[in-house]
Coordinates of C-alpha atoms in Angstrom, one line a residue:
L1391 CA 0.0 0.0 0.0
A1392 CA 1.5 3.3 -1.1
T1393 CA 0.5 6.8 -0.1
L1394 CA 1.7 10.0 -1.7
G1395 CA 0.6 13.5 -0.9
I1396 CA 1.6 17.1 -1.7
R1397 CA 0.4 20.3 -0.1
Q1398 CA 0.8 24.0 -1.0
D1399 CA 0.2 26.7 1.6
F1400 CA -0.2 30.4 1.0
V1401 CA -0.3 32.5 4.1
G1402 CA -0.7 36.3 4.5
N1403 CA -0.7 38.4 7.6
R1404 CA -1.5 42.1 7.9
V1405 CA -1.0 44.0 11.2
T1406 CA -1.2 47.8 11.4
G1407 CA 2.2 49.3 12.2
S1408 CA 4.1 46.1 11.3
P1409 CA 5.5 44.9 8.0
D1410 CA 3.3 42.6 5.9
E1411 CA 4.0 38.9 6.0
D1412 CA 3.6 36.6 3.0
T1413 CA 4.7 33.0 3.2
R1414 CA 4.3 30.0 1.0
A1415 CA 5.5 26.5 1.3
T1416 CA 5.3 23.1 -0.3
T1417 CA 5.2 20.1 1.9
G1418 CA 4.5 16.4 1.2
R1419 CA 4.4 12.9 2.6
A1420 CA 5.2 9.4 1.2
S1421 CA 4.6 6.1 2.9
L1422 CA 4.8 2.4 2.1
M1423 CA 3.1 -0.5 3.9
Y1424 CA 3.4 -4.2 3.2
E1425 CA 0.5 -6.4 4.1
T1426 CA 1.5 -9.9 5.1
P1427 CA -0.9 -12.9 5.3
V1428 CA -0.2 -13.3 9.0
G1429 CA -1.5 -9.8 9.9
F1430 CA 1.9 -8.3 10.5
N1431 CA 2.1 -5.1 8.4
P1432 CA 5.4 -3.1 8.5
Y1433 CA 5.6 0.4 7.1
V1434 CA 7.9 3.3 6.5
T1435 CA 7.0 6.9 6.1
Y1436 CA 8.6 10.3 5.4
A1437 CA 6.9 13.7 5.7
T1438 CA 7.6 17.4 5.8
S1439 CA 5.7 20.1 7.7
F1440 CA 5.1 23.9 7.7
N1441 CA 3.4 25.9 10.4
P1442 CA 3.3 29.7 10.3
V1443 CA 3.7 31.5 13.7
F1444 CA 1.6 34.6 14.2
G1445 CA 0.5 36.8 17.2
A1446 CA 1.4 40.1 18.7
N1447 CA 4.4 40.1 21.1
V1448 CA 5.3 36.5 20.3
C1449 CA 8.8 37.1 19.0
A1450 CA 11.0 40.1 19.4
D1451 CA 10.7 40.5 15.5
I1452 CA 8.5 38.7 13.0
C1453 CA 8.4 35.0 13.7
K1454 CA 9.7 32.6 11.1
A1455 CA 7.5 29.7 10.1
Q1456 CA 8.2 26.4 11.7
R1457 CA 9.5 23.7 9.3
G1458 CA 10.0 20.1 10.0
E1459 CA 10.6 16.6 8.6
I1460 CA 10.1 13.2 10.0
Y1461 CA 11.3 9.6 9.3
E1462 CA 9.3 6.8 10.8
V1463 CA 9.4 3.0 10.7
G1464 CA 6.8 0.9 12.4
F1465 CA 4.3 -1.9 12.2
K1466 CA 0.7 -2.8 12.8
Y1467 CA 0.1 -6.4 14.0
N1468 CA -3.2 -8.2 14.5
P1469 CA -2.1 -11.6 15.9
F1470 CA -5.7 -12.7 16.4
P1471 CA -9.2 -11.2 16.3
G1472 CA -9.7 -8.5 19.0
T1473 CA -6.0 -7.7 19.5
A1474 CA -3.9 -5.1 17.8
I1475 CA -0.3 -4.2 18.5
N1476 CA 1.1 -1.0 17.0
G1477 CA 4.7 0.1 17.3
A1478 CA 6.9 2.8 15.7
I1479 CA 10.3 4.5 16.0
F1480 CA 10.7 8.0 14.6
D1481 CA 13.2 10.8 14.1
T1482 CA 11.8 14.4 13.8
V1483 CA 13.8 17.5 13.0
E1484 CA 12.2 21.0 13.5
K1485 CA 13.5 24.4 12.7
N1486 CA 12.3 27.7 14.2
R1487 CA 10.4 26.1 17.1
L1488 CA 9.1 28.6 19.7
A1489 CA 10.7 28.5 23.1
A1490 CA 10.2 30.6 26.2
G1491 CA 12.6 33.5 26.4
S1492 CA 14.2 34.5 29.7
V1493 CA 15.7 38.0 28.9
P1494 CA 13.4 41.0 28.9
D1495 CA 13.6 43.6 26.1
A1496 CA 13.8 47.4 26.6
N1497 CA 10.1 47.6 27.6
G1498 CA 10.4 44.7 30.1
F1499 CA 8.6 42.3 27.8
I1500 CA 10.0 38.7 27.7
A1501 CA 9.5 37.5 24.1
S1502 CA 9.7 34.0 22.9
I1503 CA 12.8 32.8 21.1
Q1504 CA 13.0 30.6 18.0
T1505 CA 15.5 27.8 18.4
G1506 CA 17.8 27.1 15.4
Q1507 CA 17.0 23.4 15.2
V1508 CA 15.5 20.7 17.5
R1509 CA 15.5 17.0 17.2
I1510 CA 12.9 14.6 18.7
R1511 CA 13.6 10.9 18.5
G1512 CA 11.5 8.3 20.1
A1513 CA 9.5 5.1 20.1
E1514 CA 5.8 4.3 20.7
L1515 CA 4.1 1.0 21.5
E1516 CA 0.3 0.4 21.9
V1517 CA -1.6 -2.8 22.7
I1518 CA -5.3 -3.1 22.3
T1519 CA -6.9 -6.4 23.3
K1520 CA -10.2 -8.0 24.1
V1521 CA -9.3 -10.4 27.0
T1522 CA -12.8 -11.7 27.3
P1523 CA -16.1 -10.7 25.5
D1524 CA -16.6 -8.3 28.4
L1525 CA -13.1 -7.2 29.3
N1526 CA -11.0 -4.8 27.2
L1527 CA -7.5 -3.4 27.8
I1528 CA -5.5 -0.7 26.2
G1529 CA -1.9 -0.1 27.1
A1530 CA 0.6 2.4 25.6
Y1531 CA 4.1 3.6 26.2
T1532 CA 6.1 6.5 24.6
Y1533 CA 9.8 7.4 24.9
L1534 CA 11.0 10.8 23.6
D1535 CA 14.6 12.1 23.4
A1536 CA 13.9 15.8 22.6
K1537 CA 16.8 18.2 22.5
V1538 CA 17.9 21.4 20.9
E1539 CA 20.6 20.8 18.3
S1540 CA 21.6 24.3 17.3
G1541 CA 20.9 27.9 18.2
D1542 CA 19.9 29.1 21.6
N1543 CA 20.1 26.5 24.4
A1544 CA 21.9 24.0 22.1
G1545 CA 22.3 20.6 23.8
K1546 CA 19.4 21.3 26.3
H1547 CA 16.2 19.4 26.6
I1548 CA 13.2 20.9 24.8
E1549 CA 10.9 22.6 27.3
T1550 CA 7.7 20.9 28.5
V1551 CA 8.3 17.6 26.7
P1552 CA 8.3 14.6 29.1
E1553 CA 10.9 11.9 28.3
Q1554 CA 8.5 9.0 29.2
Q1555 CA 4.7 8.5 29.2
A1556 CA 2.7 5.4 29.9
S1557 CA -1.0 4.5 30.3
L1558 CA -3.2 1.5 31.0
W1559 CA -7.0 1.6 30.6
G1560 CA -9.5 -1.2 31.1
T1561 CA -13.3 -1.5 30.7
Y1562 CA -15.5 -4.3 32.0
R1563 CA -19.2 -5.0 31.0
L1564 CA -21.1 -6.3 34.0
T1565 CA -22.7 -9.2 32.1
A1566 CA -21.9 -11.7 34.9
L1567 CA -24.0 -9.6 37.3
G1568 CA -26.9 -9.5 34.9
L1569 CA -26.2 -5.9 34.1
R1570 CA -25.1 -6.1 30.4
E1571 CA -26.1 -2.5 29.9
V1572 CA -23.6 -1.3 32.4
T1573 CA -19.8 -0.9 31.8
I1574 CA -17.2 0.3 34.2
G1575 CA -13.7 1.4 33.4
S1576 CA -10.6 2.7 35.1
G1577 CA -7.1 3.6 34.1
V1578 CA -3.8 5.1 35.1
R1579 CA -1.6 7.7 33.4
Y1580 CA 2.1 8.3 34.1
I1581 CA 3.9 11.4 32.9
G1582 CA 7.6 11.6 33.3
V1583 CA 9.9 14.5 34.2
S1584 CA 10.2 17.5 31.9
W1585 CA 12.6 20.4 31.7
D1586 CA 12.3 24.2 31.5
G1587 CA 14.3 24.7 28.3
T1588 CA 17.6 25.5 29.9
D1589 CA 18.0 22.3 32.0
T1590 CA 17.9 24.4 35.1
L1591 CA 14.5 23.5 36.5
Q1592 CA 13.0 20.0 36.4
T1593 CA 9.3 19.4 36.7
P1594 CA 8.7 16.1 38.7
D1595 CA 6.9 13.1 37.2
Y1596 CA 3.3 12.4 38.3
T1597 CA 0.7 9.6 38.1
L1598 CA -3.0 10.2 37.7
F1599 CA -6.0 7.8 38.0
D1600 CA -9.2 8.0 35.9
A1601 CA -12.5 6.1 35.9
M1602 CA -15.8 6.0 34.1
I1603 CA -19.2 4.2 34.2
K1604 CA -21.8 4.1 31.4
Y1605 CA -25.2 2.7 30.8
E1606 CA -26.4 1.9 27.3
T1607 CA -29.9 1.1 26.1
G1608 CA -31.0 1.2 22.5
P1609 CA -29.4 4.2 20.8
W1610 CA -28.8 5.9 24.1
R1611 CA -25.7 6.1 26.3
L1612 CA -25.5 7.8 29.8
Q1613 CA -21.8 8.1 30.8
I1614 CA -20.0 9.7 33.7
N1615 CA -16.2 10.3 33.4
A1616 CA -13.8 11.2 36.2
T1617 CA -10.2 12.3 35.8
N1618 CA -7.5 12.7 38.5
L1619 CA -9.6 10.7 40.9
T1620 CA -7.3 11.3 43.9
D1621 CA -7.3 15.1 43.2
K1622 CA -3.5 15.0 43.0
R1623 CA -1.8 18.4 43.1
H1624 CA 0.8 18.5 40.4
M1625 CA 2.6 20.8 38.0
T1626 CA 2.4 19.9 34.3
T1627 CA 5.5 22.0 33.4
C1628 CA 7.7 24.9 34.5
L1629 CA 9.6 27.2 32.1
A1630 CA 12.9 29.0 32.3
R1631 CA 11.3 32.4 32.8
G1632 CA 9.9 31.3 36.1
D1633 CA 6.3 30.4 35.5
C1634 CA 4.8 27.0 36.3
F1635 CA 1.4 25.5 35.2
P1636 CA -0.6 23.5 37.7
G1637 CA -2.5 20.5 36.4
M1638 CA -6.2 20.0 36.6
G1639 CA -7.6 18.7 39.8
R1640 CA -10.4 16.1 40.1
T1641 CA -12.9 16.6 37.3

């Protein structure tokens, strides 16, 4: 199976008192997957990206558009009905990525900076399986090595990007109790440590628990979802300029 795509972007930005911005870019993607008779389907893909950056007081000058490219190799495997295993390793390079600045300008404003080049390499694994007709499990793990390669803060970790993330979620239909219409579910999410962009301040890792219960009848579903069940107080990330962002409490 082959996929080829090409995209052309034309972007214009007009702000009174600032120079006009006109940007265009051509990006594309190409991928190839081989379907085997045993349900193991390896693939390879390459893609480029373009993302204009706008907004007042974002950069000290006009922001350059972000550009990127990614190489990815992976597989999709269905060993038997009801089970899917998906895995991938990837290498992404981005230019002109926004990062939090730490030095104020003449007016005291701390603008963002655009790093010369960043690189994000990593791997992902996901398993979806139906253990029994009533029990389903979903597990996932991601590892990211995200660092600045050139420009400001070269060699440092990219801000806000955790190195590791993992999750496990399960649902169970209460057929054994004569309540086939009722399904309960629970899960756990782990978010690893992240950095502030200068490798000075580290945000600790944290673990959150979620749950849900739903009732289905005919075309109707009544569902209640709960996130961060233990109401854990945590910070999602902290930046070099000194601001930290608290995570959501119990919802």
